[in-house]
Coordinates of C-alpha atoms and ligand atoms in Angstrom, one line a residue:
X110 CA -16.8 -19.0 -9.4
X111 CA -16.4 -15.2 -9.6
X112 CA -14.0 -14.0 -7.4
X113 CA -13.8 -9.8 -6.9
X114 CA -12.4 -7.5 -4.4
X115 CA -13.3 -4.2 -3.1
X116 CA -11.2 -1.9 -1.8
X117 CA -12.1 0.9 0.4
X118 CA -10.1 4.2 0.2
X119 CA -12.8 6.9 0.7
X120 CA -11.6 8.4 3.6
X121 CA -9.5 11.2 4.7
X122 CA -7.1 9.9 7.5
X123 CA -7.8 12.7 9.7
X124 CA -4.7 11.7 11.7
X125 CA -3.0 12.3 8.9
X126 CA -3.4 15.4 9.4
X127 CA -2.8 15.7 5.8
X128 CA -3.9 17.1 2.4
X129 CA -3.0 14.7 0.6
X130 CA -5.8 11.6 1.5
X131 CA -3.9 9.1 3.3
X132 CA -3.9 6.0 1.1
X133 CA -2.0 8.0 -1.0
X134 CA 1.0 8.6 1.0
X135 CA 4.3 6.7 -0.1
X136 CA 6.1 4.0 2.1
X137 CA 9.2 2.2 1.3
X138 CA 8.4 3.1 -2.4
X139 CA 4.8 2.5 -2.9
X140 CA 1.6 4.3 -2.2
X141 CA -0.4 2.5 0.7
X142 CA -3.1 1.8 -1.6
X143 CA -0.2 0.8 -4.3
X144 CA 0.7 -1.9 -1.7
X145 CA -2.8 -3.3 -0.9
X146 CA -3.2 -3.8 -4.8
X147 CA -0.2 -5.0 -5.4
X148 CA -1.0 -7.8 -2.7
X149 CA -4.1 -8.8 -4.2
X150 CA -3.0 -9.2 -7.8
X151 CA -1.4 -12.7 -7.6
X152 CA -5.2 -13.6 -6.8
X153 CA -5.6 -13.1 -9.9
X154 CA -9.3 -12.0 -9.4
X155 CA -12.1 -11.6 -12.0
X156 CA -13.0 -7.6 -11.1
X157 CA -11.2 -5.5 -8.8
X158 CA -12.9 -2.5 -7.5
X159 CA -12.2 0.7 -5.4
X160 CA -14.3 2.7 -3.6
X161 CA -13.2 6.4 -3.9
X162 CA -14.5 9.5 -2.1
X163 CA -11.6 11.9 -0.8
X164 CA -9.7 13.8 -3.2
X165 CA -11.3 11.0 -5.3
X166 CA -9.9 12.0 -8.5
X167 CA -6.6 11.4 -7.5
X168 CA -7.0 8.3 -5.5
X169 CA -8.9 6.7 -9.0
X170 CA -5.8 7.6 -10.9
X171 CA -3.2 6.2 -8.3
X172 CA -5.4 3.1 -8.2
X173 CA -5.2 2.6 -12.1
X174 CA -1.7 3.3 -12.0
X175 CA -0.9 0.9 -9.3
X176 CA -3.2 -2.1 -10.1
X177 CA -1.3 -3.0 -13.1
X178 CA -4.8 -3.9 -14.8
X179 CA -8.2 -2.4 -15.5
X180 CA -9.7 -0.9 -11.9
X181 CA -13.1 -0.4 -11.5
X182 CA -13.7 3.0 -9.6
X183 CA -17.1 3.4 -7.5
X184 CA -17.4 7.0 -5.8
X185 CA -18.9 7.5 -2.2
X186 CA -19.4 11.0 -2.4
X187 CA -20.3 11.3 1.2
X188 CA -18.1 8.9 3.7
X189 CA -21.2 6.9 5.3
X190 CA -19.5 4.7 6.8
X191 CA -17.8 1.0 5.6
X192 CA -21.1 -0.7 5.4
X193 CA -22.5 2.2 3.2
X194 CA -18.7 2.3 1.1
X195 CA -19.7 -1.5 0.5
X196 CA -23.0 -1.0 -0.4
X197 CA -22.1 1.6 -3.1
X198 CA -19.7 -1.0 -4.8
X199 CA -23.0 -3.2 -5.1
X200 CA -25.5 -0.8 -5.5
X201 CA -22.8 0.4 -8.8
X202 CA -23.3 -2.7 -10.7
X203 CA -20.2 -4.1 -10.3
X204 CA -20.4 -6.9 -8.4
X205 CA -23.5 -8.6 -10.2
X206 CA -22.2 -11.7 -11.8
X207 CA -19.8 -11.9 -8.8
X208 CA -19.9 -15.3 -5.9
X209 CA -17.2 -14.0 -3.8
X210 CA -16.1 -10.5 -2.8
X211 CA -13.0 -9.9 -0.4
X212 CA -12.9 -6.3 1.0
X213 CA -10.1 -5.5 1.9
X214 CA -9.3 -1.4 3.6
X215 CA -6.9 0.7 0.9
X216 CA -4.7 1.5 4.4
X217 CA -3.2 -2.2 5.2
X218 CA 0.0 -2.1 3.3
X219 CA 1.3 -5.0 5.2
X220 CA -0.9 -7.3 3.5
X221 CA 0.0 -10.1 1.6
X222 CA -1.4 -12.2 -1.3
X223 CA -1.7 -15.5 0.5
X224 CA -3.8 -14.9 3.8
X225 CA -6.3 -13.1 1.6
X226 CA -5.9 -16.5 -0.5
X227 CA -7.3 -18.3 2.8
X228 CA -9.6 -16.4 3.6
X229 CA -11.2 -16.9 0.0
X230 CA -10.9 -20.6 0.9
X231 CA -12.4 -20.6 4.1
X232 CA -15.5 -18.6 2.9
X233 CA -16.3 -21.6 0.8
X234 CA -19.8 -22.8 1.3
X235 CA -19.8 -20.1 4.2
X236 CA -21.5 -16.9 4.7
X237 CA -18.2 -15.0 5.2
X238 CA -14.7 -15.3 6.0
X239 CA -13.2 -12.7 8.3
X240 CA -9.5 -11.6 9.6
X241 CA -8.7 -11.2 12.9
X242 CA -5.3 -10.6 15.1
X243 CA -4.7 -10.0 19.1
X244 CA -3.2 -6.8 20.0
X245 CA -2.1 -5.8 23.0
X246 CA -3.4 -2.4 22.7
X247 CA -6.9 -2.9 20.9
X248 CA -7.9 0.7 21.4
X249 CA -9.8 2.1 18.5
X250 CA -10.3 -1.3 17.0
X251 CA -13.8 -3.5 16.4
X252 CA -13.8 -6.0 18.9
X253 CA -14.3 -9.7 18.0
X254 CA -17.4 -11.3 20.5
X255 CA -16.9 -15.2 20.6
X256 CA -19.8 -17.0 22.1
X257 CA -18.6 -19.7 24.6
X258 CA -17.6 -22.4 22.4
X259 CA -15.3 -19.8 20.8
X260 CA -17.4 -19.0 17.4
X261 CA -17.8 -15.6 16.7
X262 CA -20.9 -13.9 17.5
X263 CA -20.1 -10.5 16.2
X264 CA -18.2 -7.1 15.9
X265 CA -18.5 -4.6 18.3
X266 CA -17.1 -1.0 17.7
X267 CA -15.0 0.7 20.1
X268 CA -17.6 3.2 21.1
X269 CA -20.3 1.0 20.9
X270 CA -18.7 -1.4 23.6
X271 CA -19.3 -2.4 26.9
X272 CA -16.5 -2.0 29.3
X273 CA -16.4 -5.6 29.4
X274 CA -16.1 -6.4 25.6
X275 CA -13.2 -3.2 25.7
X276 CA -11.4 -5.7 27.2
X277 CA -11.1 -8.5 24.1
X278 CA -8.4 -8.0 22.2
X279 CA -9.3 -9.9 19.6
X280 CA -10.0 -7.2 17.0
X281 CA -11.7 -6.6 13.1
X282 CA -8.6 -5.8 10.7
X283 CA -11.5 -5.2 8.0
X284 CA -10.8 -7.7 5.8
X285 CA -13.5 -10.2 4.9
X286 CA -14.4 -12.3 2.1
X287 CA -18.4 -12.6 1.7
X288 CA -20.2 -15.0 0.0
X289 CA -21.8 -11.9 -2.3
X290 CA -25.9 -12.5 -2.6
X291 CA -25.3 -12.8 1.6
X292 CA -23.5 -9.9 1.6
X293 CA -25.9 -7.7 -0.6
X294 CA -29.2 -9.4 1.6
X295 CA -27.5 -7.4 4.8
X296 CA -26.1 -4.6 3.7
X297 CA -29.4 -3.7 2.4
X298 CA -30.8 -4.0 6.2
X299 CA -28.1 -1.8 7.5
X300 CA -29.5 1.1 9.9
X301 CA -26.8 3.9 11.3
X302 CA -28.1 3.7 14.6
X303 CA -25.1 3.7 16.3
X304 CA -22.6 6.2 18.3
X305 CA -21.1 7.7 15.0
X306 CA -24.3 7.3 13.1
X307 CA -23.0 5.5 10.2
X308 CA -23.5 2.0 8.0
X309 CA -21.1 -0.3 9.9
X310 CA -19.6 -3.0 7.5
X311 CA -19.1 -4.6 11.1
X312 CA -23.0 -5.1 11.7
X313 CA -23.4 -7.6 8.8
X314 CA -21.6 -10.2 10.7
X315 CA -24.2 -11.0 13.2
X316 CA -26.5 -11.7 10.9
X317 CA -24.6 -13.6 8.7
X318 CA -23.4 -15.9 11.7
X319 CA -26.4 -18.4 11.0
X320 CA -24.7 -19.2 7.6
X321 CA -21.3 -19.4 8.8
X322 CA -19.2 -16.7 9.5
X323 CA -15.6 -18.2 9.8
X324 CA -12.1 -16.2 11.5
X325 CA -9.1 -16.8 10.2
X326 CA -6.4 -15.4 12.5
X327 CA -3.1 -13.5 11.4
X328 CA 0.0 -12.0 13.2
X329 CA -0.8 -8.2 13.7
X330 CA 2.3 -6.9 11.6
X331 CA 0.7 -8.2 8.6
X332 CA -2.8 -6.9 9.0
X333 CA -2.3 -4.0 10.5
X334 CA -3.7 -0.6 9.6
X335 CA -1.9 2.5 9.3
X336 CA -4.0 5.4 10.7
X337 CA -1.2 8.2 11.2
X338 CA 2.1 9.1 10.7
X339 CA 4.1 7.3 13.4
X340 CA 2.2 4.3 11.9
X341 CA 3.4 4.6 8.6
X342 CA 7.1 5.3 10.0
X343 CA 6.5 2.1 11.4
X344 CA 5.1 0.1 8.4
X345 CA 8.1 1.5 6.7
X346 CA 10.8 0.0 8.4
X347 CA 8.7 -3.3 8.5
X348 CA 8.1 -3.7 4.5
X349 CA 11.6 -2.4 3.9
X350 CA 12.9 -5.1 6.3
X351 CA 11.2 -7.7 4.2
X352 CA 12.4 -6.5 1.0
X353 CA 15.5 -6.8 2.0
X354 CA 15.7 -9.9 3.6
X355 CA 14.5 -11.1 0.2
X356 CA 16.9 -9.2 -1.7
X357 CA 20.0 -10.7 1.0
X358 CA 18.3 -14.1 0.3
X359 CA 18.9 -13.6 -3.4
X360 CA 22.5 -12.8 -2.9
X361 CA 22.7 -9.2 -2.4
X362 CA 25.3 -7.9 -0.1
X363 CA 23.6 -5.1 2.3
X364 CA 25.8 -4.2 5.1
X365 CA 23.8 -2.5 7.1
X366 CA 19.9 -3.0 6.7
X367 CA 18.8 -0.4 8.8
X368 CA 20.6 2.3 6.7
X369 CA 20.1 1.0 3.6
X370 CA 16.5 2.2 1.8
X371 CA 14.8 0.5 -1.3
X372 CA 11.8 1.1 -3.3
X373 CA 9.4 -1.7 -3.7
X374 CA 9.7 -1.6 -7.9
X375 CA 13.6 -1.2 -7.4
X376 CA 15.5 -4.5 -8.8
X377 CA 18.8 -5.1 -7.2
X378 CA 20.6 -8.2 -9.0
X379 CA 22.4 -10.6 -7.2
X380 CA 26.7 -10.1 -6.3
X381 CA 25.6 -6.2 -6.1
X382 CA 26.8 -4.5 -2.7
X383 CA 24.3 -1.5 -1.1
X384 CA 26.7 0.1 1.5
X385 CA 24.9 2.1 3.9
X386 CA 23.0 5.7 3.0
X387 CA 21.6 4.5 0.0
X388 CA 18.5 5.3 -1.2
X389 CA 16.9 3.5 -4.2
X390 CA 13.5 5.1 -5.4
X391 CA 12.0 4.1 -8.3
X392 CA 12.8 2.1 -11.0
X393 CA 16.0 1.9 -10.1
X394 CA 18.0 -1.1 -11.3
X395 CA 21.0 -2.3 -10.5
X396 CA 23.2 -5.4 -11.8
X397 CA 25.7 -8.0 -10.2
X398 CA 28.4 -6.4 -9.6
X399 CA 28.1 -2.8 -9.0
X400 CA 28.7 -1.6 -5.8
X401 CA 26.4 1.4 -4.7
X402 CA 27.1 3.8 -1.3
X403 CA 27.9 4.8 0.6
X404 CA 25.3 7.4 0.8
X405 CA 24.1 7.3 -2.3
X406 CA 20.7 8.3 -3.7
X407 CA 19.3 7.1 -7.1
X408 CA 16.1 7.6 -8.4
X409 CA 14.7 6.2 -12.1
X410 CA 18.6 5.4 -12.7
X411 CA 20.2 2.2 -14.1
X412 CA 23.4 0.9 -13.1
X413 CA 25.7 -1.5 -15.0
X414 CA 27.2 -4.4 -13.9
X415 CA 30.5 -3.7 -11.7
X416 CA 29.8 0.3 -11.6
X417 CA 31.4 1.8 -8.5
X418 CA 28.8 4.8 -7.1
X419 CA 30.0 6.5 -4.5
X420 CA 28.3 9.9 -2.6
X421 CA 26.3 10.4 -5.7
X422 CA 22.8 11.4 -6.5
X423 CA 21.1 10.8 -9.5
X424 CA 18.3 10.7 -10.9
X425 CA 16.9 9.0 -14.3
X426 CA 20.5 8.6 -15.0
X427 CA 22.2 5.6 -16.9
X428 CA 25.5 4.1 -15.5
X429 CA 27.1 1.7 -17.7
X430 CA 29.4 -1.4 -17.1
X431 CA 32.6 -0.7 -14.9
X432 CA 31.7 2.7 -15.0
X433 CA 32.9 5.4 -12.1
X434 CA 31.0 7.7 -9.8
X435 CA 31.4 10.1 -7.6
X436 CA 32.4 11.1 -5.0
X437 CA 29.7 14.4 -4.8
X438 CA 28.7 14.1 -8.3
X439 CA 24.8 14.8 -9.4
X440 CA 23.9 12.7 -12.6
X441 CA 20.6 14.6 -13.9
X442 CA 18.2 13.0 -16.4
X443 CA 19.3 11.4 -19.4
X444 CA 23.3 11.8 -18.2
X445 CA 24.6 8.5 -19.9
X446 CA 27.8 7.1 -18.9
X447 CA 28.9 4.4 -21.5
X448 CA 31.1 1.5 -20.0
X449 CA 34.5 2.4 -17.7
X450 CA 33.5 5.8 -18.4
X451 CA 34.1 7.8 -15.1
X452 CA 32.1 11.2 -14.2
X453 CA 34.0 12.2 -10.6
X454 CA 34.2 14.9 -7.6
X455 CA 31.8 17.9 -8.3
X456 CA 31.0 16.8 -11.1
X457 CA 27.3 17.5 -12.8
X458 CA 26.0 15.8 -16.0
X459 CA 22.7 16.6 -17.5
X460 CA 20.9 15.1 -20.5
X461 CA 24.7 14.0 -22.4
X462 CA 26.7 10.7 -23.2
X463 CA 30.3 10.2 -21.8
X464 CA 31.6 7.6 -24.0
X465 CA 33.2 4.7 -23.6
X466 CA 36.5 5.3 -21.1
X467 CA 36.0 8.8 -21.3
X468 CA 36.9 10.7 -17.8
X469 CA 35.5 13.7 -16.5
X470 CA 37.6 14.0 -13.2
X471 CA 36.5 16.6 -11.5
X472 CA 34.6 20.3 -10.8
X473 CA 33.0 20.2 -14.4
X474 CA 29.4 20.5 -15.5
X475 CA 28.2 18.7 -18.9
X476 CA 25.4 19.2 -20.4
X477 CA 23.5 18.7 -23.5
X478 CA 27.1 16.8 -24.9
X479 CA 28.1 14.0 -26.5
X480 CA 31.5 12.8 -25.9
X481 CA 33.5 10.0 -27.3
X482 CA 35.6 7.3 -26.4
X483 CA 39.3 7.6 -24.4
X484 CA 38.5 11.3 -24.3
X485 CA 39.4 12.9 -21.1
X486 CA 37.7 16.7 -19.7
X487 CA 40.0 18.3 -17.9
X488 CA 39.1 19.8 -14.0
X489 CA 36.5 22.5 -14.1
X490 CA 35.7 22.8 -17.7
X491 CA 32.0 24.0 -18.2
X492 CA 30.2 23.1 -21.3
X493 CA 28.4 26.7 -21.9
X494 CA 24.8 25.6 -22.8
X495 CA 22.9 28.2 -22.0
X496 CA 22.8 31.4 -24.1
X497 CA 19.4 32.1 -21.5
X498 CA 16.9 30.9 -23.7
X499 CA 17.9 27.9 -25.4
X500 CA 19.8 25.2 -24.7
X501 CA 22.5 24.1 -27.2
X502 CA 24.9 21.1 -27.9
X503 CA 28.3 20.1 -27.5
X504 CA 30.0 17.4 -29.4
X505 CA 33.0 16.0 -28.5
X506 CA 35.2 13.5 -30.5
X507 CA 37.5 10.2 -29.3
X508 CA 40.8 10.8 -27.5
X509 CA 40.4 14.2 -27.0
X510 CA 42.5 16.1 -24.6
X511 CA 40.4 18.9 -22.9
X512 CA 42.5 21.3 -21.1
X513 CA 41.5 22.3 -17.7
X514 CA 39.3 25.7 -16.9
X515 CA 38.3 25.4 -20.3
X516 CA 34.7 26.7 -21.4
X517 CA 32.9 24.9 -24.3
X518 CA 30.7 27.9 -25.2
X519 CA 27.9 26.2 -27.7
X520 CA 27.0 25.0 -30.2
X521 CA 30.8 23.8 -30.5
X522 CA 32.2 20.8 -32.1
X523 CA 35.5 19.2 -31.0
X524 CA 37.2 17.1 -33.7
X525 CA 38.5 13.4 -33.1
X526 CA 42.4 13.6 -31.1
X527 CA 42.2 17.7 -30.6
X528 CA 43.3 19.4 -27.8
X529 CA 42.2 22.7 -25.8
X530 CA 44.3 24.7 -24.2
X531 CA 44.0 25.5 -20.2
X532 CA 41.7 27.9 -19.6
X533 CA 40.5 28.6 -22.6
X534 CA 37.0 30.2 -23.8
X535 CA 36.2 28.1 -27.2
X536 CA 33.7 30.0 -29.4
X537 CA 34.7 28.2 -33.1
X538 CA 34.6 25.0 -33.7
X539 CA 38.1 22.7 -33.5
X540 CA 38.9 20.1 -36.3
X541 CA 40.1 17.2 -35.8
X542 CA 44.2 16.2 -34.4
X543 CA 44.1 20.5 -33.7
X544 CA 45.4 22.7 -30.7
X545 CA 43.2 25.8 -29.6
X546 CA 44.2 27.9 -27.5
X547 CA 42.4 31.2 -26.2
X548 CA 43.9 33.3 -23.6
X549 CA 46.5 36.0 -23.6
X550 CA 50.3 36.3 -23.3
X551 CA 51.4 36.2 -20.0
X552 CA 52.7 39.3 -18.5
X553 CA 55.7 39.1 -16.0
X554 CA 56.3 42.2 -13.8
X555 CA 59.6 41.0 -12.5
X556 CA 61.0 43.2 -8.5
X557 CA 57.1 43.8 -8.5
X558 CA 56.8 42.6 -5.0
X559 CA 59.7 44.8 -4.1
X560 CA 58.7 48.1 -5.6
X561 CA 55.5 47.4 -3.6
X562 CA 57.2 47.3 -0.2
X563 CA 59.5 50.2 -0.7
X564 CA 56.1 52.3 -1.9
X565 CA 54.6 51.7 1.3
X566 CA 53.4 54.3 4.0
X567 CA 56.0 54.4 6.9
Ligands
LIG46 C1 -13.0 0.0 10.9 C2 -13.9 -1.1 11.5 C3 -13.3 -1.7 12.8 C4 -11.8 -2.1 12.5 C5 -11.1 -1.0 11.9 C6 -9.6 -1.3 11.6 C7 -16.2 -0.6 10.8 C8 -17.5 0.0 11.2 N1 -15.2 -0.6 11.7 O1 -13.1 1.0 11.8 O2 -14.0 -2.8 13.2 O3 -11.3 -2.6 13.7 O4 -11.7 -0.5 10.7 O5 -9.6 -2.2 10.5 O6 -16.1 -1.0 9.7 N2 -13.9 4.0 4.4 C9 -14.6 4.3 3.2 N3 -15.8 4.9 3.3 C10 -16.4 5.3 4.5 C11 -15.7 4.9 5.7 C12 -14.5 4.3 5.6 O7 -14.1 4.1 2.1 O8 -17.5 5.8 4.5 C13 -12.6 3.3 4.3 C14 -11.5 4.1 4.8 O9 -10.9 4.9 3.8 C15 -10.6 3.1 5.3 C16 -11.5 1.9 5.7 O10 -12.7 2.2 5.0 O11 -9.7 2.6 4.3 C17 -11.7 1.8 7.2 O12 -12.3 3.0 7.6 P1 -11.9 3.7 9.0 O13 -12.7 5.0 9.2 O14 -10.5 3.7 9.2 O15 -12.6 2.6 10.0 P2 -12.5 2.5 11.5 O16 -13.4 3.5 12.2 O17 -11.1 2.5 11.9
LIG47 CA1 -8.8 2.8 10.5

């Protein structure tokens, strides 16, 4: 038995109202085709294939991205309608060797693996398996017609239907799984005389009914499609619900789950604690442990095991064990905090390693540095990076005593033990167990406060 699946992501989502073609807009961390492909992969099918038309370059490399596999990619240059998106995945070769095909729409991020699974099961030695739910508000929907012992006749489009049939609310999800010579017999028949004039996957049903044509019903969250953008709002809150239920389940604590947002290839370990306002995107992970929030967002950034992040954002950061964050500190890419290593208020890091137990308190921006262990940066020290066309390093030694205000103007080398004085501008580099200090004697004008009074206009 060979088993594909076509997916259909042609279209525009003109409710979108959108540039960007709808399947590739991002919920609750994925693209909605990212999620219909990830629900088909524990199928493990022989062939997956998507059927690509709007901005169909981009859709093709989203679907090879997301597939986590080889994709095949069929074009439908002109949007003929689902029966004529079907027909192109046949008419392209790809399906010849193939017994089954499942079609699943590239806008049903809801979807999961194992109703898909039964619907390949109940197509066995039938025509065609198809999914249907009851909605309260069928509107826009293909209606399901059921004959009177209750098998099902055929589909019938919104705007092809009868007043009467309006009223079923039984509708076509558009997902089916067809036994594939059947499948290719119809299609092949198809005619677009209909009220939009276009190949209706629908009207293969009827005539497939002789040979079996089986429904296999599903709650409506789960199969629904998302068509615009109070939709995907919606189908938002529902997958991240699920995720984390599942992450609870596995012994996260999330206090509040409607405030708390994470990305479908995010890991969270368990004994880790998301307080609320924070945002994981990515490939964010984060061990037992570490306690992330409030209002946090991370994005691409690891996080060690009992790290405290606090008002932070980061973003392809690296937070080591026991390390401390925030509050209002940005972690840019590549800042690397080594364990207990604490990088506080206002404080930005870019592209540098604090070492182990090294503090950098407060109001201080790091970049292109290494530091060592025990060291700590005093408040407001500014490694000077920038000379405004390249960027050069810092390196700074263990158990160094940075004095506060002071600018590391490099390239600059700060040696094991050495201290800088407060605000002090360091051009040279300072060797090891050394004092520098760069700023001038202090003036004192003593009575100066009373000379000023008595010089004042009466
Ligand atoms: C379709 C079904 C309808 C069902 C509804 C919701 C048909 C004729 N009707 O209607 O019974 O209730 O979906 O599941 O099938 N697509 C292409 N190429 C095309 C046209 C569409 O790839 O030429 C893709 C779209 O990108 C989308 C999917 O097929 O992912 C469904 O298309 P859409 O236009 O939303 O179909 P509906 O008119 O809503
Ligand atoms: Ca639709």
């Amino acid at each position: 038995m060979t088993r594909a699946a076509v997916v259909l992501a042609a279209g525009k989502g003109t409710r979108f109202k959108s540039e960007l073609a709808k399947v590739l807009h991002p919920v609750a961390g994925r693209s909605l085709l990212g999620w219909v492909l990830s629900a088909i992969r524990p199928l493990d099918l022989d062939r997956v294939i998507v059927v690509v038309g709007h901005q169909a370059d981009m859709v093709a490399g989203e679907a090879q991205r997301a597939a986590g596999r080889p994709v095949v990619i069929v074009r439908q240059t002109e949007q003929r309608g689902t029966g004529h998106a079907v027909r192109m995945a046949f008419e392209s070769g790809a399906l010849d060797d193939v017994d089954s095909v499942l079609v699943v729409p590239g806008d049903a991020p809801m979807v999961a693996g194992a109703p898909l699974a039964a619907m390949f099961d109940a197509q066995t030695g039938n025509a065609a398996a198809m999914m249907t739910t009851v909605l309260e508000d069928p509107v826009g929907y293909g209606r399901i017609v059921r004959d009177g012992p209750g098998r099902v006749v055929r589909v019938v489009e919104e705007r092809d239907a009868t007043a009467g049939q309006r009223a079923i609310r039984e509708v076509n999800v558009s997902m089916y799984v067809f036994d594939a010579s059947s499948a290719r017999r119809e299609l092949s028949r198809l005619s677009t005389d209909n009220a939009q004039g276009e190949e209706y996957l629908t009207d293969i049903v009827e005539p497939l009914v002789a040979d079996g044509v089986i429904a296999v019903s599903a709650p409506p969250e789960t199969v629904r499609g998302v068509n615009d953008r109070e939709q995907l709002a919606a189908a938002g809150r529902v997958l991240r619900a699920a995720m984390l239920s599942e992450l609870m389940r596995d012994g996260v604590t999330i206090v509040d789950p409607a405030a708390t947002y994470v990305g479908a290839e995010c890991v969270v370990a368990p004994d880790a604690t998301l307080l609320p306002g924070t945002h994981l995107e990515g490939a964010t992970r984060i061990a037992p442990g570490a306690v992330i929030g409030p209002y946090s967002r991370l994005v691409d950034t690891t996080v060690a095991a009992g790290a405290h992040v606090t008002f932070t954002v980061a973003s392809s950061a690296s937070i080591g064990p026991d390390a401390q964050v925030g509050p209002f500190t940005y972690l840019r890419p590549q800042a690397e905090l080594a364990e207990r290593a604490k990088a506080g208020a206002f404080v930005e890091v870019k592209q540098s390693l604090i070492g182990p137990g090294t503090k950098v308190p407060h109001l201080s921006y790091i970049g292109n540095t290494v530091i060592g262990s025990e060291s700590n940066i005093g408040a407001a020290t500014v490694t000077v990076n920038y000379d405004g066309y390249r960027k050069h390093p810092t390196t700074i030694g263990d158990r160094v005593r940075i004095g506060a205000d002071t600018m590391l103007v490099a390239p600059v080398k700060i040696g094991d033990d050495a201290y800088t004085g407060a605000g002090s501008v360091i051009t040279s580099d300072v060797p090891a167990g050394a004092l520098a200090v760069e700023r001038n004697e202090q003036r004192t004008i003593e009575g100066y406060a009373e000379r000023k009074r008595e010089s004042r206009p009466t």
